[in-house]
């Protein structure tokens, strides 16, 4: 940012707004034309690691306005010494994704309804944590009152596993306890109600489903 600028703080988050004659250099090397424009730092909150979390509910509606304010915001956050920037874009604003990528953001993860992008300001290694690298599964080792063990066969599986007998297994749901996931999975696969007793084993496997590591537990009933 160059030339004349008048800066004032706005709102409780101490966000800056500037009315200026400016010359902005994008992180991709592009340079905007000299013009007079009202620019403001995107609404955001500070995190505990000297970073910034952009408020996805208060983004501009217009892609051009978003592009200009994002570039201006990055300049401001660099100037005040911020480090990692988190930008969550909802599906309705997916047209903002290439704009952010062009300014130097990178993909972090995606979920139904949004994509998360990140930007690292300091020179040197990228220090923001990676997306979740593990999946957690459970298996139900069910013993009846007559010491019979419950086993099942998968209806859909790899050809090499067809016809094999196994204990009921599956991934736990988000925010689900291990014991609750095991009880649920046994019920869903067999219709049998069980009671959790204890965890009897853990398994750790590398590079499994979608190149994720897996942590699996077996629980006795």
mmCIF file with all atom_site columns, N, CA and C in Angstrom, residues 141-213:
data_model
loop_
_atom_site.group_PDB
_atom_site.id
_atom_site.type_symbol
_atom_site.label_atom_id
_atom_site.label_alt_id
_atom_site.label_comp_id
_atom_site.label_asym_id
_atom_site.label_entity_id
_atom_site.label_seq_id
_atom_site.pdbx_PDB_ins_code
_atom_site.Cartn_x
_atom_site.Cartn_y
_atom_site.Cartn_z
_atom_site.occupancy
_atom_site.B_iso_or_equiv
_atom_site.pdbx_formal_charge
_atom_site.auth_seq_id
_atom_site.auth_comp_id
_atom_site.auth_asym_id
_atom_site.auth_atom_id
_atom_site.pdbx_PDB_model_num
ATOM 1   N N  . UNK A 1 141 ? -16.621 -56.640 20.375 1.00 0.00 ? 141 UNK A N  1
ATOM 2   C CA . UNK A 1 141 ? -16.357 -58.050 20.703 1.00 0.00 ? 141 UNK A CA 1
ATOM 3   C C  . UNK A 1 141 ? -17.433 -58.487 21.696 1.00 0.00 ? 141 UNK A C  1
ATOM 4   N N  . UNK A 1 142 ? -18.469 -59.121 21.166 1.00 0.00 ? 142 UNK A N  1
ATOM 5   C CA . UNK A 1 142 ? -19.672 -59.409 21.946 1.00 0.00 ? 142 UNK A CA 1
ATOM 6   C C  . UNK A 1 142 ? -19.678 -60.883 22.347 1.00 0.00 ? 142 UNK A C  1
ATOM 7   N N  . UNK A 1 143 ? -19.827 -61.142 23.646 1.00 0.00 ? 143 UNK A N  1
ATOM 8   C CA . UNK A 1 143 ? -19.892 -62.497 24.194 1.00 0.00 ? 143 UNK A CA 1
ATOM 9   C C  . UNK A 1 143 ? -21.249 -62.686 24.852 1.00 0.00 ? 143 UNK A C  1
ATOM 10  N N  . UNK A 1 144 ? -21.919 -63.741 24.474 1.00 0.00 ? 144 UNK A N  1
ATOM 11  C CA . UNK A 1 144 ? -23.242 -64.026 25.048 1.00 0.00 ? 144 UNK A CA 1
ATOM 12  C C  . UNK A 1 144 ? -23.097 -64.687 26.420 1.00 0.00 ? 144 UNK A C  1
ATOM 13  N N  . UNK A 1 145 ? -24.228 -64.881 27.084 1.00 0.00 ? 145 UNK A N  1
ATOM 14  C CA . UNK A 1 145 ? -24.213 -65.541 28.388 1.00 0.00 ? 145 UNK A CA 1
ATOM 15  C C  . UNK A 1 145 ? -23.728 -66.968 28.326 1.00 0.00 ? 145 UNK A C  1
ATOM 16  N N  . UNK A 1 146 ? -23.800 -67.595 27.160 1.00 0.00 ? 146 UNK A N  1
ATOM 17  C CA . UNK A 1 146 ? -23.317 -68.971 26.995 1.00 0.00 ? 146 UNK A CA 1
ATOM 18  C C  . UNK A 1 146 ? -21.939 -69.006 26.339 1.00 0.00 ? 146 UNK A C  1
ATOM 19  N N  . UNK A 1 147 ? -21.197 -67.853 26.437 1.00 0.00 ? 147 UNK A N  1
ATOM 20  C CA . UNK A 1 147 ? -19.825 -67.736 25.918 1.00 0.00 ? 147 UNK A CA 1
ATOM 21  C C  . UNK A 1 147 ? -19.727 -67.908 24.401 1.00 0.00 ? 147 UNK A C  1
ATOM 22  N N  . UNK A 1 148 ? -20.744 -67.473 23.683 1.00 0.00 ? 148 UNK A N  1
ATOM 23  C CA . UNK A 1 148 ? -20.697 -67.447 22.230 1.00 0.00 ? 148 UNK A CA 1
ATOM 24  C C  . UNK A 1 148 ? -20.246 -66.059 21.773 1.00 0.00 ? 148 UNK A C  1
ATOM 25  N N  . UNK A 1 149 ? -19.426 -66.008 20.729 1.00 0.00 ? 149 UNK A N  1
ATOM 26  C CA . UNK A 1 149 ? -18.904 -64.748 20.198 1.00 0.00 ? 149 UNK A CA 1
ATOM 27  C C  . UNK A 1 149 ? -19.710 -64.354 18.964 1.00 0.00 ? 149 UNK A C  1
ATOM 28  N N  . UNK A 1 150 ? -20.127 -63.083 18.923 1.00 0.00 ? 150 UNK A N  1
ATOM 29  C CA . UNK A 1 150 ? -20.914 -62.574 17.800 1.00 0.00 ? 150 UNK A CA 1
ATOM 30  C C  . UNK A 1 150 ? -19.990 -62.198 16.647 1.00 0.00 ? 150 UNK A C  1
ATOM 31  N N  . UNK A 1 151 ? -20.239 -62.761 15.450 1.00 0.00 ? 151 UNK A N  1
ATOM 32  C CA . UNK A 1 151 ? -19.474 -62.405 14.249 1.00 0.00 ? 151 UNK A CA 1
ATOM 33  C C  . UNK A 1 151 ? -20.446 -62.127 13.106 1.00 0.00 ? 151 UNK A C  1
ATOM 34  N N  . UNK A 1 152 ? -19.973 -61.362 12.123 1.00 0.00 ? 152 UNK A N  1
ATOM 35  C CA . UNK A 1 152 ? -20.818 -60.968 10.995 1.00 0.00 ? 152 UNK A CA 1
ATOM 36  C C  . UNK A 1 152 ? -20.027 -61.110 9.700  1.00 0.00 ? 152 UNK A C  1
ATOM 37  N N  . UNK A 1 153 ? -20.737 -61.064 8.592  1.00 0.00 ? 153 UNK A N  1
ATOM 38  C CA . UNK A 1 153 ? -20.139 -60.986 7.264  1.00 0.00 ? 153 UNK A CA 1
ATOM 39  C C  . UNK A 1 153 ? -20.603 -59.696 6.598  1.00 0.00 ? 153 UNK A C  1
ATOM 40  N N  . UNK A 1 154 ? -19.665 -58.992 5.967  1.00 0.00 ? 154 UNK A N  1
ATOM 41  C CA . UNK A 1 154 ? -20.001 -57.747 5.282  1.00 0.00 ? 154 UNK A CA 1
ATOM 42  C C  . UNK A 1 154 ? -20.729 -58.049 3.971  1.00 0.00 ? 154 UNK A C  1
ATOM 43  N N  . UNK A 1 155 ? -21.800 -57.284 3.692  1.00 0.00 ? 155 UNK A N  1
ATOM 44  C CA . UNK A 1 155 ? -22.494 -57.428 2.418  1.00 0.00 ? 155 UNK A CA 1
ATOM 45  C C  . UNK A 1 155 ? -21.693 -56.818 1.275  1.00 0.00 ? 155 UNK A C  1
ATOM 46  N N  . UNK A 1 156 ? -20.996 -55.721 1.568  1.00 0.00 ? 156 UNK A N  1
ATOM 47  C CA . UNK A 1 156 ? -20.191 -55.048 0.552  1.00 0.00 ? 156 UNK A CA 1
ATOM 48  C C  . UNK A 1 156 ? -18.764 -54.943 1.073  1.00 0.00 ? 156 UNK A C  1
ATOM 49  N N  . UNK A 1 157 ? -17.810 -55.534 0.367  1.00 0.00 ? 157 UNK A N  1
ATOM 50  C CA . UNK A 1 157 ? -16.422 -55.524 0.810  1.00 0.00 ? 157 UNK A CA 1
ATOM 51  C C  . UNK A 1 157 ? -15.523 -55.848 -0.367 1.00 0.00 ? 157 UNK A C  1
ATOM 52  N N  . UNK A 1 158 ? -14.228 -55.772 -0.144 1.00 0.00 ? 158 UNK A N  1
ATOM 53  C CA . UNK A 1 158 ? -13.265 -56.141 -1.184 1.00 0.00 ? 158 UNK A CA 1
ATOM 54  C C  . UNK A 1 158 ? -13.409 -57.623 -1.502 1.00 0.00 ? 158 UNK A C  1
ATOM 55  N N  . UNK A 1 159 ? -13.198 -58.005 -2.762 1.00 0.00 ? 159 UNK A N  1
ATOM 56  C CA . UNK A 1 159 ? -13.338 -59.414 -3.142 1.00 0.00 ? 159 UNK A CA 1
ATOM 57  C C  . UNK A 1 159 ? -12.546 -60.370 -2.261 1.00 0.00 ? 159 UNK A C  1
ATOM 58  N N  . UNK A 1 160 ? -11.361 -59.944 -1.824 1.00 0.00 ? 160 UNK A N  1
ATOM 59  C CA . UNK A 1 160 ? -10.526 -60.814 -0.996 1.00 0.00 ? 160 UNK A CA 1
ATOM 60  C C  . UNK A 1 160 ? -11.147 -61.100 0.358  1.00 0.00 ? 160 UNK A C  1
ATOM 61  N N  . UNK A 1 161 ? -12.092 -60.244 0.802  1.00 0.00 ? 161 UNK A N  1
ATOM 62  C CA . UNK A 1 161 ? -12.696 -60.406 2.124  1.00 0.00 ? 161 UNK A CA 1
ATOM 63  C C  . UNK A 1 161 ? -14.082 -61.035 2.077  1.00 0.00 ? 161 UNK A C  1
ATOM 64  N N  . UNK A 1 162 ? -14.558 -61.366 0.901  1.00 0.00 ? 162 UNK A N  1
ATOM 65  C CA . UNK A 1 162 ? -15.893 -61.960 0.791  1.00 0.00 ? 162 UNK A CA 1
ATOM 66  C C  . UNK A 1 162 ? -15.947 -63.300 1.526  1.00 0.00 ? 162 UNK A C  1
ATOM 67  N N  . UNK A 1 163 ? -16.994 -63.494 2.308  1.00 0.00 ? 163 UNK A N  1
ATOM 68  C CA . UNK A 1 163 ? -17.183 -64.744 3.021  1.00 0.00 ? 163 UNK A CA 1
ATOM 69  C C  . UNK A 1 163 ? -16.470 -64.836 4.343  1.00 0.00 ? 163 UNK A C  1
ATOM 70  N N  . UNK A 1 164 ? -15.665 -63.811 4.682  1.00 0.00 ? 164 UNK A N  1
ATOM 71  C CA . UNK A 1 164 ? -14.952 -63.846 5.957  1.00 0.00 ? 164 UNK A CA 1
ATOM 72  C C  . UNK A 1 164 ? -15.878 -63.444 7.102  1.00 0.00 ? 164 UNK A C  1
ATOM 73  N N  . UNK A 1 165 ? -15.667 -64.060 8.247  1.00 0.00 ? 165 UNK A N  1
ATOM 74  C CA . UNK A 1 165 ? -16.418 -63.709 9.453  1.00 0.00 ? 165 UNK A CA 1
ATOM 75  C C  . UNK A 1 165 ? -15.579 -62.762 10.298 1.00 0.00 ? 165 UNK A C  1
ATOM 76  N N  . UNK A 1 166 ? -16.211 -61.761 10.872 1.00 0.00 ? 166 UNK A N  1
ATOM 77  C CA . UNK A 1 166 ? -15.507 -60.725 11.630 1.00 0.00 ? 166 UNK A CA 1
ATOM 78  C C  . UNK A 1 166 ? -16.410 -60.153 12.694 1.00 0.00 ? 166 UNK A C  1
ATOM 79  N N  . UNK A 1 167 ? -15.822 -59.419 13.641 1.00 0.00 ? 167 UNK A N  1
ATOM 80  C CA . UNK A 1 167 ? -16.654 -58.715 14.616 1.00 0.00 ? 167 UNK A CA 1
ATOM 81  C C  . UNK A 1 167 ? -17.224 -57.458 13.960 1.00 0.00 ? 167 UNK A C  1
ATOM 82  N N  . UNK A 1 168 ? -18.344 -56.922 14.428 1.00 0.00 ? 168 UNK A N  1
ATOM 83  C CA . UNK A 1 168 ? -18.909 -55.684 13.867 1.00 0.00 ? 168 UNK A CA 1
ATOM 84  C C  . UNK A 1 168 ? -17.936 -54.517 14.056 1.00 0.00 ? 168 UNK A C  1
ATOM 85  N N  . UNK A 1 169 ? -17.646 -53.817 12.999 1.00 0.00 ? 169 UNK A N  1
ATOM 86  C CA . UNK A 1 169 ? -16.710 -52.681 13.044 1.00 0.00 ? 169 UNK A CA 1
ATOM 87  C C  . UNK A 1 169 ? -17.223 -51.541 12.186 1.00 0.00 ? 169 UNK A C  1
ATOM 88  N N  . UNK A 1 170 ? -16.836 -50.333 12.544 1.00 0.00 ? 170 UNK A N  1
ATOM 89  C CA . UNK A 1 170 ? -17.172 -49.146 11.745 1.00 0.00 ? 170 UNK A CA 1
ATOM 90  C C  . UNK A 1 170 ? -16.514 -47.928 12.400 1.00 0.00 ? 170 UNK A C  1
ATOM 91  N N  . UNK A 1 171 ? -16.561 -46.790 11.695 1.00 0.00 ? 171 UNK A N  1
ATOM 92  C CA . UNK A 1 171 ? -16.022 -45.552 12.246 1.00 0.00 ? 171 UNK A CA 1
ATOM 93  C C  . UNK A 1 171 ? -16.987 -44.951 13.262 1.00 0.00 ? 171 UNK A C  1
ATOM 94  N N  . UNK A 1 172 ? -16.423 -44.279 14.257 1.00 0.00 ? 172 UNK A N  1
ATOM 95  C CA . UNK A 1 172 ? -17.260 -43.550 15.196 1.00 0.00 ? 172 UNK A CA 1
ATOM 96  C C  . UNK A 1 172 ? -17.734 -42.262 14.531 1.00 0.00 ? 172 UNK A C  1
ATOM 97  N N  . UNK A 1 173 ? -18.837 -41.727 15.000 1.00 0.00 ? 173 UNK A N  1
ATOM 98  C CA . UNK A 1 173 ? -19.371 -40.480 14.472 1.00 0.00 ? 173 UNK A CA 1
ATOM 99  C C  . UNK A 1 173 ? -18.688 -39.296 15.139 1.00 0.00 ? 173 UNK A C  1
ATOM 100 N N  . UNK A 1 174 ? -18.837 -38.136 14.531 1.00 0.00 ? 174 UNK A N  1
ATOM 101 C CA . UNK A 1 174 ? -18.259 -36.934 15.108 1.00 0.00 ? 174 UNK A CA 1
ATOM 102 C C  . UNK A 1 174 ? -18.842 -36.687 16.492 1.00 0.00 ? 174 UNK A C  1
ATOM 103 N N  . UNK A 1 175 ? -17.970 -36.428 17.475 1.00 0.00 ? 175 UNK A N  1
ATOM 104 C CA . UNK A 1 175 ? -18.345 -36.141 18.873 1.00 0.00 ? 175 UNK A CA 1
ATOM 105 C C  . UNK A 1 175 ? -18.937 -37.358 19.589 1.00 0.00 ? 175 UNK A C  1
ATOM 106 N N  . UNK A 1 176 ? -18.752 -38.540 19.043 1.00 0.00 ? 176 UNK A N  1
ATOM 107 C CA . UNK A 1 176 ? -19.290 -39.753 19.659 1.00 0.00 ? 176 UNK A CA 1
ATOM 108 C C  . UNK A 1 176 ? -18.215 -40.424 20.505 1.00 0.00 ? 176 UNK A C  1
ATOM 109 N N  . UNK A 1 177 ? -18.563 -40.882 21.706 1.00 0.00 ? 177 UNK A N  1
ATOM 110 C CA . UNK A 1 177 ? -17.642 -41.621 22.556 1.00 0.00 ? 177 UNK A CA 1
ATOM 111 C C  . UNK A 1 177 ? -17.382 -43.005 21.966 1.00 0.00 ? 177 UNK A C  1
ATOM 112 N N  . UNK A 1 178 ? -16.203 -43.564 22.263 1.00 0.00 ? 178 UNK A N  1
ATOM 113 C CA . UNK A 1 178 ? -15.858 -44.874 21.725 1.00 0.00 ? 178 UNK A CA 1
ATOM 114 C C  . UNK A 1 178 ? -16.875 -45.938 22.130 1.00 0.00 ? 178 UNK A C  1
ATOM 115 N N  . UNK A 1 179 ? -17.244 -45.957 23.416 1.00 0.00 ? 179 UNK A N  1
ATOM 116 C CA . UNK A 1 179 ? -18.166 -46.999 23.884 1.00 0.00 ? 179 UNK A CA 1
ATOM 117 C C  . UNK A 1 179 ? -19.536 -46.849 23.220 1.00 0.00 ? 179 UNK A C  1
ATOM 118 N N  . UNK A 1 180 ? -19.962 -45.602 23.032 1.00 0.00 ? 180 UNK A N  1
ATOM 119 C CA . UNK A 1 180 ? -21.259 -45.371 22.395 1.00 0.00 ? 180 UNK A CA 1
ATOM 120 C C  . UNK A 1 180 ? -21.225 -45.790 20.930 1.00 0.00 ? 180 UNK A C  1
ATOM 121 N N  . UNK A 1 181 ? -20.098 -45.543 20.254 1.00 0.00 ? 181 UNK A N  1
ATOM 122 C CA . UNK A 1 181 ? -19.974 -45.944 18.869 1.00 0.00 ? 181 UNK A CA 1
ATOM 123 C C  . UNK A 1 181 ? -19.994 -47.453 18.708 1.00 0.00 ? 181 UNK A C  1
ATOM 124 N N  . UNK A 1 182 ? -19.361 -48.174 19.619 1.00 0.00 ? 182 UNK A N  1
ATOM 125 C CA . UNK A 1 182 ? -19.352 -49.631 19.549 1.00 0.00 ? 182 UNK A CA 1
ATOM 126 C C  . UNK A 1 182 ? -20.750 -50.201 19.775 1.00 0.00 ? 182 UNK A C  1
ATOM 127 N N  . UNK A 1 183 ? -21.452 -49.682 20.772 1.00 0.00 ? 183 UNK A N  1
ATOM 128 C CA . UNK A 1 183 ? -22.816 -50.141 21.047 1.00 0.00 ? 183 UNK A CA 1
ATOM 129 C C  . UNK A 1 183 ? -23.724 -49.858 19.858 1.00 0.00 ? 183 UNK A C  1
ATOM 130 N N  . UNK A 1 184 ? -23.599 -48.657 19.281 1.00 0.00 ? 184 UNK A N  1
ATOM 131 C CA . UNK A 1 184 ? -24.421 -48.285 18.129 1.00 0.00 ? 184 UNK A CA 1
ATOM 132 C C  . UNK A 1 184 ? -24.137 -49.183 16.934 1.00 0.00 ? 184 UNK A C  1
ATOM 133 N N  . UNK A 1 185 ? -22.856 -49.444 16.689 1.00 0.00 ? 185 UNK A N  1
ATOM 134 C CA . UNK A 1 185 ? -22.508 -50.222 15.511 1.00 0.00 ? 185 UNK A CA 1
ATOM 135 C C  . UNK A 1 185 ? -23.010 -51.658 15.601 1.00 0.00 ? 185 UNK A C  1
ATOM 136 N N  . UNK A 1 186 ? -22.881 -52.259 16.768 1.00 0.00 ? 186 UNK A N  1
ATOM 137 C CA . UNK A 1 186 ? -23.399 -53.617 16.940 1.00 0.00 ? 186 UNK A CA 1
ATOM 138 C C  . UNK A 1 186 ? -24.908 -53.640 16.713 1.00 0.00 ? 186 UNK A C  1
ATOM 139 N N  . UNK A 1 187 ? -25.602 -52.642 17.245 1.00 0.00 ? 187 UNK A N  1
ATOM 140 C CA . UNK A 1 187 ? -27.052 -52.556 17.079 1.00 0.00 ? 187 UNK A CA 1
ATOM 141 C C  . UNK A 1 187 ? -27.423 -52.384 15.612 1.00 0.00 ? 187 UNK A C  1
ATOM 142 N N  . UNK A 1 188 ? -26.715 -51.498 14.888 1.00 0.00 ? 188 UNK A N  1
ATOM 143 C CA . UNK A 1 188 ? -27.039 -51.241 13.490 1.00 0.00 ? 188 UNK A CA 1
ATOM 144 C C  . UNK A 1 188 ? -26.783 -52.466 12.607 1.00 0.00 ? 188 UNK A C  1
ATOM 145 N N  . UNK A 1 189 ? -25.708 -53.196 12.894 1.00 0.00 ? 189 UNK A N  1
ATOM 146 C CA . UNK A 1 189 ? -25.354 -54.316 12.026 1.00 0.00 ? 189 UNK A CA 1
ATOM 147 C C  . UNK A 1 189 ? -26.112 -55.599 12.354 1.00 0.00 ? 189 UNK A C  1
ATOM 148 N N  . UNK A 1 190 ? -26.504 -55.763 13.611 1.00 0.00 ? 190 UNK A N  1
ATOM 149 C CA . UNK A 1 190 ? -27.097 -57.053 14.008 1.00 0.00 ? 190 UNK A CA 1
ATOM 150 C C  . UNK A 1 190 ? -28.462 -56.933 14.664 1.00 0.00 ? 190 UNK A C  1
ATOM 151 N N  . UNK A 1 191 ? -28.832 -55.731 15.116 1.00 0.00 ? 191 UNK A N  1
ATOM 152 C CA . UNK A 1 191 ? -30.085 -55.565 15.847 1.00 0.00 ? 191 UNK A CA 1
ATOM 153 C C  . UNK A 1 191 ? -29.992 -56.008 17.292 1.00 0.00 ? 191 UNK A C  1
ATOM 154 N N  . UNK A 1 192 ? -28.801 -56.315 17.781 1.00 0.00 ? 192 UNK A N  1
ATOM 155 C CA . UNK A 1 192 ? -28.611 -56.822 19.136 1.00 0.00 ? 192 UNK A CA 1
ATOM 156 C C  . UNK A 1 192 ? -28.210 -55.688 20.067 1.00 0.00 ? 192 UNK A C  1
ATOM 157 N N  . UNK A 1 193 ? -28.877 -55.578 21.203 1.00 0.00 ? 193 UNK A N  1
ATOM 158 C CA . UNK A 1 193 ? -28.515 -54.600 22.235 1.00 0.00 ? 193 UNK A CA 1
ATOM 159 C C  . UNK A 1 193 ? -27.379 -55.159 23.083 1.00 0.00 ? 193 UNK A C  1
ATOM 160 N N  . UNK A 1 194 ? -26.398 -54.326 23.369 1.00 0.00 ? 194 UNK A N  1
ATOM 161 C CA . UNK A 1 194 ? -25.241 -54.764 24.144 1.00 0.00 ? 194 UNK A CA 1
ATOM 162 C C  . UNK A 1 194 ? -24.951 -53.771 25.265 1.00 0.00 ? 194 UNK A C  1
ATOM 163 N N  . UNK A 1 195 ? -24.075 -54.167 26.143 1.00 0.00 ? 195 UNK A N  1
ATOM 164 C CA . UNK A 1 195 ? -23.644 -53.319 27.258 1.00 0.00 ? 195 UNK A CA 1
ATOM 165 C C  . UNK A 1 195 ? -22.131 -53.236 27.255 1.00 0.00 ? 195 UNK A C  1
ATOM 166 N N  . UNK A 1 196 ? -21.616 -52.029 27.378 1.00 0.00 ? 196 UNK A N  1
ATOM 167 C CA . UNK A 1 196 ? -20.170 -51.837 27.374 1.00 0.00 ? 196 UNK A CA 1
ATOM 168 C C  . UNK A 1 196 ? -19.557 -52.349 28.676 1.00 0.00 ? 196 UNK A C  1
ATOM 169 N N  . UNK A 1 197 ? -18.429 -53.074 28.537 1.00 0.00 ? 197 UNK A N  1
ATOM 170 C CA . UNK A 1 197 ? -17.705 -53.560 29.708 1.00 0.00 ? 197 UNK A CA 1
ATOM 171 C C  . UNK A 1 197 ? -16.334 -52.909 29.806 1.00 0.00 ? 197 UNK A C  1
ATOM 172 N N  . UNK A 1 198 ? -15.533 -53.038 28.737 1.00 0.00 ? 198 UNK A N  1
ATOM 173 C CA . UNK A 1 198 ? -14.180 -52.482 28.781 1.00 0.00 ? 198 UNK A CA 1
ATOM 174 C C  . UNK A 1 198 ? -13.593 -52.456 27.381 1.00 0.00 ? 198 UNK A C  1
ATOM 175 N N  . UNK A 1 199 ? -12.519 -51.665 27.234 1.00 0.00 ? 199 UNK A N  1
ATOM 176 C CA . UNK A 1 199 ? -11.730 -51.663 26.001 1.00 0.00 ? 199 UNK A CA 1
ATOM 177 C C  . UNK A 1 199 ? -10.652 -52.725 26.152 1.00 0.00 ? 199 UNK A C  1
ATOM 178 N N  . UNK A 1 200 ? -10.557 -53.619 25.169 1.00 0.00 ? 200 UNK A N  1
ATOM 179 C CA . UNK A 1 200 ? -9.609  -54.722 25.303 1.00 0.00 ? 200 UNK A CA 1
ATOM 180 C C  . UNK A 1 200 ? -8.422  -54.621 24.347 1.00 0.00 ? 200 UNK A C  1
ATOM 181 N N  . UNK A 1 201 ? -8.477  -53.755 23.350 1.00 0.00 ? 201 UNK A N  1
ATOM 182 C CA . UNK A 1 201 ? -7.353  -53.643 22.412 1.00 0.00 ? 201 UNK A CA 1
ATOM 183 C C  . UNK A 1 201 ? -7.445  -52.367 21.603 1.00 0.00 ? 201 UNK A C  1
ATOM 184 N N  . UNK A 1 202 ? -6.282  -51.906 21.134 1.00 0.00 ? 202 UNK A N  1
ATOM 185 C CA . UNK A 1 202 ? -6.188  -50.806 20.177 1.00 0.00 ? 202 UNK A CA 1
ATOM 186 C C  . UNK A 1 202 ? -5.363  -51.262 18.987 1.00 0.00 ? 202 UNK A C  1
ATOM 187 N N  . UNK A 1 203 ? -5.715  -50.763 17.806 1.00 0.00 ? 203 UNK A N  1
ATOM 188 C CA . UNK A 1 203 ? -4.919  -51.015 16.611 1.00 0.00 ? 203 UNK A CA 1
ATOM 189 C C  . UNK A 1 203 ? -4.625  -49.692 15.935 1.00 0.00 ? 203 UNK A C  1
ATOM 190 N N  . UNK A 1 204 ? -3.392  -49.518 15.504 1.00 0.00 ? 204 UNK A N  1
ATOM 191 C CA . UNK A 1 204 ? -2.984  -48.307 14.792 1.00 0.00 ? 204 UNK A CA 1
ATOM 192 C C  . UNK A 1 204 ? -2.480  -48.718 13.412 1.00 0.00 ? 204 UNK A C  1
ATOM 193 N N  . UNK A 1 205 ? -3.096  -48.196 12.354 1.00 0.00 ? 205 UNK A N  1
ATOM 194 C CA . UNK A 1 205 ? -2.731  -48.578 10.991 1.00 0.00 ? 205 UNK A CA 1
ATOM 195 C C  . UNK A 1 205 ? -2.444  -47.335 10.157 1.00 0.00 ? 205 UNK A C  1
ATOM 196 N N  . UNK A 1 206 ? -1.444  -47.422 9.302  1.00 0.00 ? 206 UNK A N  1
ATOM 197 C CA . UNK A 1 206 ? -1.024  -46.285 8.486  1.00 0.00 ? 206 UNK A CA 1
ATOM 198 C C  . UNK A 1 206 ? -1.620  -46.348 7.079  1.00 0.00 ? 206 UNK A C  1
ATOM 199 N N  . UNK A 1 207 ? -1.888  -45.141 6.538  1.00 0.00 ? 207 UNK A N  1
ATOM 200 C CA . UNK A 1 207 ? -2.281  -44.959 5.131  1.00 0.00 ? 207 UNK A CA 1
ATOM 201 C C  . UNK A 1 207 ? -3.414  -45.918 4.758  1.00 0.00 ? 207 UNK A C  1
ATOM 202 N N  . UNK A 1 208 ? -4.569  -45.670 5.336  1.00 0.00 ? 208 UNK A N  1
ATOM 203 C CA . UNK A 1 208 ? -5.725  -46.507 5.064  1.00 0.00 ? 208 UNK A CA 1
ATOM 204 C C  . UNK A 1 208 ? -6.703  -45.737 4.168  1.00 0.00 ? 208 UNK A C  1
ATOM 205 N N  . UNK A 1 209 ? -7.953  -45.619 4.605  1.00 0.00 ? 209 UNK A N  1
ATOM 206 C CA . UNK A 1 209 ? -9.000  -44.992 3.807  1.00 0.00 ? 209 UNK A CA 1
ATOM 207 C C  . UNK A 1 209 ? -8.670  -43.538 3.497  1.00 0.00 ? 209 UNK A C  1
ATOM 208 N N  . UNK A 1 210 ? -8.669  -43.162 2.208  1.00 0.00 ? 210 UNK A N  1
ATOM 209 C CA . UNK A 1 210 ? -8.351  -41.805 1.756  1.00 0.00 ? 210 UNK A CA 1
ATOM 210 C C  . UNK A 1 210 ? -7.014  -41.324 2.307  1.00 0.00 ? 210 UNK A C  1
ATOM 211 N N  . UNK A 1 211 ? -6.046  -42.226 2.390  1.00 0.00 ? 211 UNK A N  1
ATOM 212 C CA . UNK A 1 211 ? -4.675  -41.913 2.829  1.00 0.00 ? 211 UNK A CA 1
ATOM 213 C C  . UNK A 1 211 ? -4.605  -41.414 4.266  1.00 0.00 ? 211 UNK A C  1
ATOM 214 N N  . UNK A 1 212 ? -5.584  -41.791 5.078  1.00 0.00 ? 212 UNK A N  1
ATOM 215 C CA . UNK A 1 212 ? -5.588  -41.412 6.481  1.00 0.00 ? 212 UNK A CA 1
ATOM 216 C C  . UNK A 1 212 ? -5.114  -42.585 7.334  1.00 0.00 ? 212 UNK A C  1
ATOM 217 N N  . UNK A 1 213 ? -4.466  -42.261 8.461  1.00 0.00 ? 213 UNK A N  1
ATOM 218 C CA . UNK A 1 213 ? -4.138  -43.287 9.441  1.00 0.00 ? 213 UNK A CA 1
ATOM 219 C C  . UNK A 1 213 ? -5.390  -43.628 10.237 1.00 0.00 ? 213 UNK A C  1
#
